[in-house]
Amino acid sequence: MNSGPARAVLALSGGVGGAKLALGLSRILAPGDLHVLVNTGDDFEHFGLHISPDIDTLLYTLSGRADPEQGWGLAHETFHVLEALRQLGAQTWFRLGDRDLATHLWRTQQLAAGSPLSTVTADLAARLGAAAQVYPMCDEPVRTMVHVAGGSLPFQQYFVREQCAPQVTGFSFEGIEAATPAAAVTGLLDAGAFAQIVICPSNPFVSIDPMLGIPGLWTALRDSAAPVAVVSPIVAGAALKGPAAKMMAELGLPVTALGVARHYAEHYPGLVDYFVVDQSDVTLAPDIESLGMAMVAAATVMQTLDDRIDLARRVLALAEA
């Protein structure tokens, strides 16, 4: 039984945008109160190594190691191994830094020894000093496929190798039917441990949908007593990071925060209590609220650490309403 008022917060995060808000949350919440569920649909194998791009972006950000310019990878990184591989004729379209390689080598070794991804991720978070409890969305392999004219591409090939150039026609998530949501997270949901659930400003199609598509997860979030707040990744008709706006346009969806809100309302009815938009999109309030969500306007463009903390504080205040 839950012995007292819930204080913990569950955040759902993809890569750079989600990690920014997660960092802001980590600077406000007490140690141990921030729990982050991370997309692993982007995971893939490269040079025989298990790469978890979104998990690593989050861990590097929360531990103060991320490259501040790119938002991903490690600061002050070198690429001597990658250059040597290029000279040998290897495919080097996915940039793996020398110190970043240590993360992938360690993770791959632990997985090969029989540890599940959840255990490996928790251990890695502790070793790096990440200020949160971090969970992969599931231990089973789920792989995001981007459907384009003429076929399908694994997400990293679409995103990095092809630089998001092919026109998108849809998405699928291989293996998702056999996946089970992170046991630690469902256990905490069942115990009523969360005061709030925050869906960070991550791509709804390839960062959040893989998580919410795991059987039983989105309904467990909806049925939780904790209010669910979504922060829009689209500001004034543009994505601050990544291909979300391009994907929406190619799928024939309005490239607005309202388009994102409609996606959640149609695919996950009743899930979202609060939909947070940038102040520049305040005129969308009537249409968003007609979807059954309370719209909240805030400064959602997170350029500095103070911006991230301010937005986190604004989002957390919603649970007190």
XYZ file of C-alpha atoms in Angstrom:
321
model
C 0.000 0.000 0.000
C 1.016 3.574 -0.573
C 1.965 4.883 2.880
C 1.627 8.580 2.167
C 1.020 11.245 -0.450
C 2.608 10.460 -3.816
C 5.628 12.640 -4.520
C 7.363 10.933 -7.399
C 7.087 12.024 -11.029
C 7.178 9.774 -14.076
C 8.496 11.352 -17.271
C 8.355 9.754 -20.720
C 11.249 10.840 -22.887
C 12.792 10.407 -26.281
C 16.098 12.056 -27.111
C 17.311 15.655 -26.968
C 14.050 17.543 -26.351
C 12.846 15.122 -23.719
C 16.228 15.082 -21.999
C 16.164 18.870 -21.663
C 12.935 18.855 -19.687
C 14.057 15.811 -17.700
C 17.135 17.775 -16.656
C 14.941 20.637 -15.482
C 12.784 18.227 -13.499
C 15.869 16.677 -11.913
C 16.957 20.081 -10.608
C 13.663 20.602 -8.760
C 12.620 17.190 -7.490
C 14.126 15.525 -4.441
C 16.694 12.779 -5.070
C 14.933 9.584 -6.062
C 11.642 11.261 -7.007
C 12.255 11.514 -10.759
C 11.612 8.365 -12.777
C 12.159 8.462 -16.541
C 10.839 5.897 -19.002
C 12.851 6.086 -22.224
C 12.128 5.101 -25.806
C 14.186 2.154 -27.069
C 12.554 1.817 -30.483
C 15.629 3.640 -31.837
C 18.013 0.977 -30.494
C 20.064 -0.914 -33.058
C 23.252 -2.900 -33.506
C 26.306 -1.281 -35.083
C 29.764 -2.861 -35.310
C 28.326 -5.664 -33.179
C 27.436 -3.240 -30.379
C 24.036 -2.572 -28.822
C 23.386 1.169 -29.254
C 20.623 2.858 -27.221
C 20.652 6.456 -28.531
C 17.805 7.907 -26.461
C 18.910 6.259 -23.224
C 22.451 7.537 -23.708
C 21.297 11.065 -24.563
C 19.253 11.121 -21.360
C 22.042 9.654 -19.193
C 24.688 11.983 -20.575
C 22.368 14.971 -20.074
C 21.361 14.092 -16.518
C 24.973 13.412 -15.527
C 26.297 16.666 -17.019
C 28.327 14.899 -19.723
C 26.343 15.776 -22.867
C 27.785 17.914 -25.639
C 26.093 21.290 -24.984
C 26.076 22.262 -28.656
C 24.633 19.079 -30.139
C 22.571 17.984 -27.142
C 23.668 14.387 -27.743
C 26.971 12.576 -27.469
C 29.687 13.449 -24.988
C 31.333 16.816 -24.535
C 34.969 17.118 -25.680
C 34.648 13.889 -27.644
C 37.252 12.548 -30.088
C 36.720 10.233 -33.057
C 40.013 8.417 -33.618
C 38.423 4.948 -33.715
C 35.778 6.105 -36.186
C 38.449 7.601 -38.445
C 40.449 4.362 -38.350
C 37.307 2.424 -39.247
C 36.632 4.785 -42.139
C 40.125 4.163 -43.475
C 39.375 0.423 -43.360
C 36.285 0.960 -45.482
C 33.688 0.537 -42.735
C 30.351 2.350 -42.774
C 30.775 5.350 -40.509
C 27.498 7.184 -41.065
C 26.630 6.800 -37.369
C 29.178 8.833 -35.430
C 30.499 6.952 -32.421
C 32.965 8.904 -30.316
C 35.895 7.262 -28.577
C 34.503 7.651 -25.042
C 30.958 6.987 -26.213
C 32.204 3.633 -27.503
C 33.037 2.653 -23.939
C 29.337 2.953 -23.037
C 28.299 0.693 -25.913
C 31.048 -1.836 -25.238
C 30.089 -2.043 -21.564
C 26.352 -2.346 -22.321
C 26.910 -5.019 -24.967
C 29.126 -7.027 -22.625
C 26.547 -6.907 -19.826
C 23.713 -7.922 -22.156
C 25.785 -10.798 -23.524
C 26.351 -11.984 -19.952
C 22.597 -12.314 -19.497
C 21.567 -9.066 -17.764
C 18.321 -7.526 -19.063
C 18.437 -4.035 -20.548
C 16.582 -2.625 -17.518
C 19.282 -3.852 -15.121
C 22.076 -2.684 -17.409
C 20.473 0.761 -17.750
C 19.982 1.171 -13.995
C 23.591 0.178 -13.368
C 24.846 2.531 -16.059
C 22.773 5.407 -14.647
C 24.260 4.805 -11.196
C 27.822 4.600 -12.528
C 27.421 7.838 -14.498
C 25.705 9.638 -11.627
C 22.470 10.399 -13.485
C 20.052 12.270 -11.225
C 17.020 10.037 -11.863
C 15.768 6.479 -11.933
C 16.005 5.567 -15.627
C 14.154 2.693 -17.316
C 14.080 1.425 -20.889
C 10.487 1.182 -22.055
C 10.799 -2.623 -22.101
C 13.431 -5.366 -21.998
C 12.252 -6.953 -25.233
C 13.590 -5.635 -28.556
C 11.202 -3.243 -30.305
C 12.416 -1.587 -33.493
C 10.872 1.493 -35.086
C 10.470 1.201 -38.850
C 9.873 4.294 -40.948
C 7.759 3.591 -44.021
C 8.877 5.551 -47.060
C 8.178 5.398 -50.771
C 9.427 2.024 -51.975
C 9.883 0.318 -48.630
C 10.841 0.757 -44.977
C 13.939 1.908 -43.124
C 15.070 1.238 -39.549
C 14.804 4.536 -37.719
C 18.542 5.272 -37.395
C 19.095 4.672 -41.096
C 16.266 7.087 -41.906
C 17.326 9.640 -39.315
C 21.123 9.596 -39.542
C 22.210 7.889 -42.752
C 19.459 9.360 -44.949
C 19.240 12.642 -42.978
C 15.411 12.332 -42.895
C 15.256 12.984 -46.650
C 12.802 10.233 -47.769
C 9.120 11.110 -47.660
C 7.374 9.381 -44.750
C 4.173 7.413 -45.270
C 3.837 5.785 -41.836
C 5.490 3.890 -38.998
C 5.472 0.450 -37.433
C 7.147 -1.045 -34.378
C 8.547 -4.516 -34.882
C 8.198 -6.759 -31.851
C 5.865 -4.473 -29.919
C 3.118 -7.094 -29.548
C 5.480 -9.271 -27.477
C 6.805 -6.418 -25.352
C 5.865 -5.777 -21.731
C 6.257 -2.367 -20.096
C 9.056 -1.799 -17.611
C 8.064 -3.801 -14.537
C 9.379 -1.198 -12.092
C 7.203 1.477 -13.674
C 4.021 -0.590 -13.738
C 4.653 -1.571 -10.135
C 4.921 2.063 -9.102
C 1.791 2.899 -11.090
C -0.104 0.119 -9.337
C 1.100 1.429 -5.972
C -0.069 4.958 -6.732
C 3.463 6.257 -6.266
C 3.329 9.026 -8.871
C 1.999 12.502 -8.197
C 2.285 13.397 -11.878
C 3.059 11.924 -15.293
C 4.851 14.139 -17.814
C 5.200 13.348 -21.509
C 8.231 15.392 -22.493
C 8.461 17.398 -25.746
C 9.547 14.431 -27.844
C 8.476 13.324 -31.322
C 5.001 11.803 -30.855
C 5.397 9.320 -33.724
C 8.844 7.807 -33.182
C 9.654 8.630 -29.556
C 6.365 8.470 -27.643
C 4.210 6.132 -29.757
C 6.666 3.212 -29.343
C 6.275 3.537 -25.571
C 2.522 4.062 -25.483
C 2.111 1.250 -27.999
C 3.433 -1.385 -25.588
C 0.383 -3.447 -24.620
C -1.215 -2.157 -21.439
C 0.995 0.870 -20.849
C -1.028 3.827 -22.040
C -4.198 2.568 -20.364
C -2.273 2.100 -17.103
C -1.113 5.715 -17.381
C -4.650 6.870 -18.160
C -6.129 4.936 -15.248
C -3.552 6.224 -12.782
C -4.732 8.864 -10.321
C -1.791 11.033 -11.386
C -2.597 13.795 -13.879
C -0.924 13.433 -17.277
C 0.670 16.510 -18.869
C 2.007 16.571 -22.435
C 4.462 19.265 -23.552
C 4.148 19.954 -27.264
C 7.305 19.487 -29.357
C 5.840 21.790 -32.027
C 6.160 25.544 -31.451
C 4.659 28.084 -33.844
C 4.417 25.470 -36.588
C 7.975 24.152 -36.323
C 9.859 21.428 -34.487
C 12.624 22.777 -32.294
C 14.640 19.599 -32.832
C 14.289 16.606 -35.115
C 11.926 15.698 -37.958
C 8.516 15.867 -36.242
C 7.271 18.820 -38.320
C 8.460 17.254 -41.586
C 6.770 13.971 -40.674
C 3.493 15.709 -39.852
C 3.475 17.579 -43.164
C 4.195 14.414 -45.148
C 1.460 12.525 -43.310
C -1.023 15.266 -44.172
C -1.386 16.469 -40.585
C -1.500 20.129 -39.547
C 1.977 21.151 -38.405
C 0.813 22.787 -35.203
C 0.573 22.024 -31.510
C -3.119 21.350 -32.221
C -2.056 18.618 -34.653
C -0.044 16.995 -31.874
C -2.939 17.296 -29.424
C -5.274 15.652 -31.927
C -2.819 12.776 -32.351
C -2.937 12.048 -28.622
C -6.705 12.491 -28.429
C -7.365 10.129 -31.345
C -4.883 7.397 -30.446
C -5.004 7.589 -26.635
C -8.458 8.887 -25.688
C -8.750 10.138 -22.149
C -5.009 9.979 -21.472
C -4.070 13.667 -21.451
C -5.263 16.028 -18.733
C -3.038 19.021 -19.528
C -1.562 19.982 -22.889
C 1.280 22.506 -22.580
C 1.990 24.756 -25.549
C 4.380 27.613 -26.082
C 3.109 31.121 -25.400
C 3.220 31.771 -29.142
C 0.460 29.187 -29.617
C -1.968 30.509 -27.022
C -4.619 31.178 -29.695
C -5.031 27.392 -30.104
C -6.723 27.144 -26.694
C -10.357 26.723 -27.826
C -9.569 23.950 -30.306
C -7.268 22.074 -27.923
C -9.695 22.313 -25.027
C -12.464 20.996 -27.273
C -10.468 17.725 -27.282
C -11.028 17.358 -23.537
C -7.618 18.667 -22.452
C -6.864 21.736 -20.373
C -4.437 23.873 -22.382
C -1.606 25.621 -20.566
C 0.678 28.218 -22.182
C 4.293 28.482 -21.029
C 7.745 29.340 -22.337
C 8.640 25.953 -23.838
C 11.759 26.900 -25.842
C 14.551 25.612 -23.585
C 17.774 27.315 -24.606
C 19.367 27.550 -21.167
C 19.369 25.531 -17.957
C 17.203 28.196 -16.341
C 14.672 27.763 -19.180
C 14.539 24.024 -18.482
C 14.071 24.549 -14.765
C 11.387 27.193 -15.304
C 9.404 24.964 -17.644
C 9.775 22.016 -15.278
C 8.468 24.152 -12.418
C 5.496 25.282 -14.530
C 4.650 21.697 -15.467
C 4.989 20.397 -11.919
C 2.637 23.125 -10.687
C -0.143 21.489 -12.686
C -0.280 18.563 -10.278
C -1.058 20.988 -7.472
C -4.014 22.470 -9.330
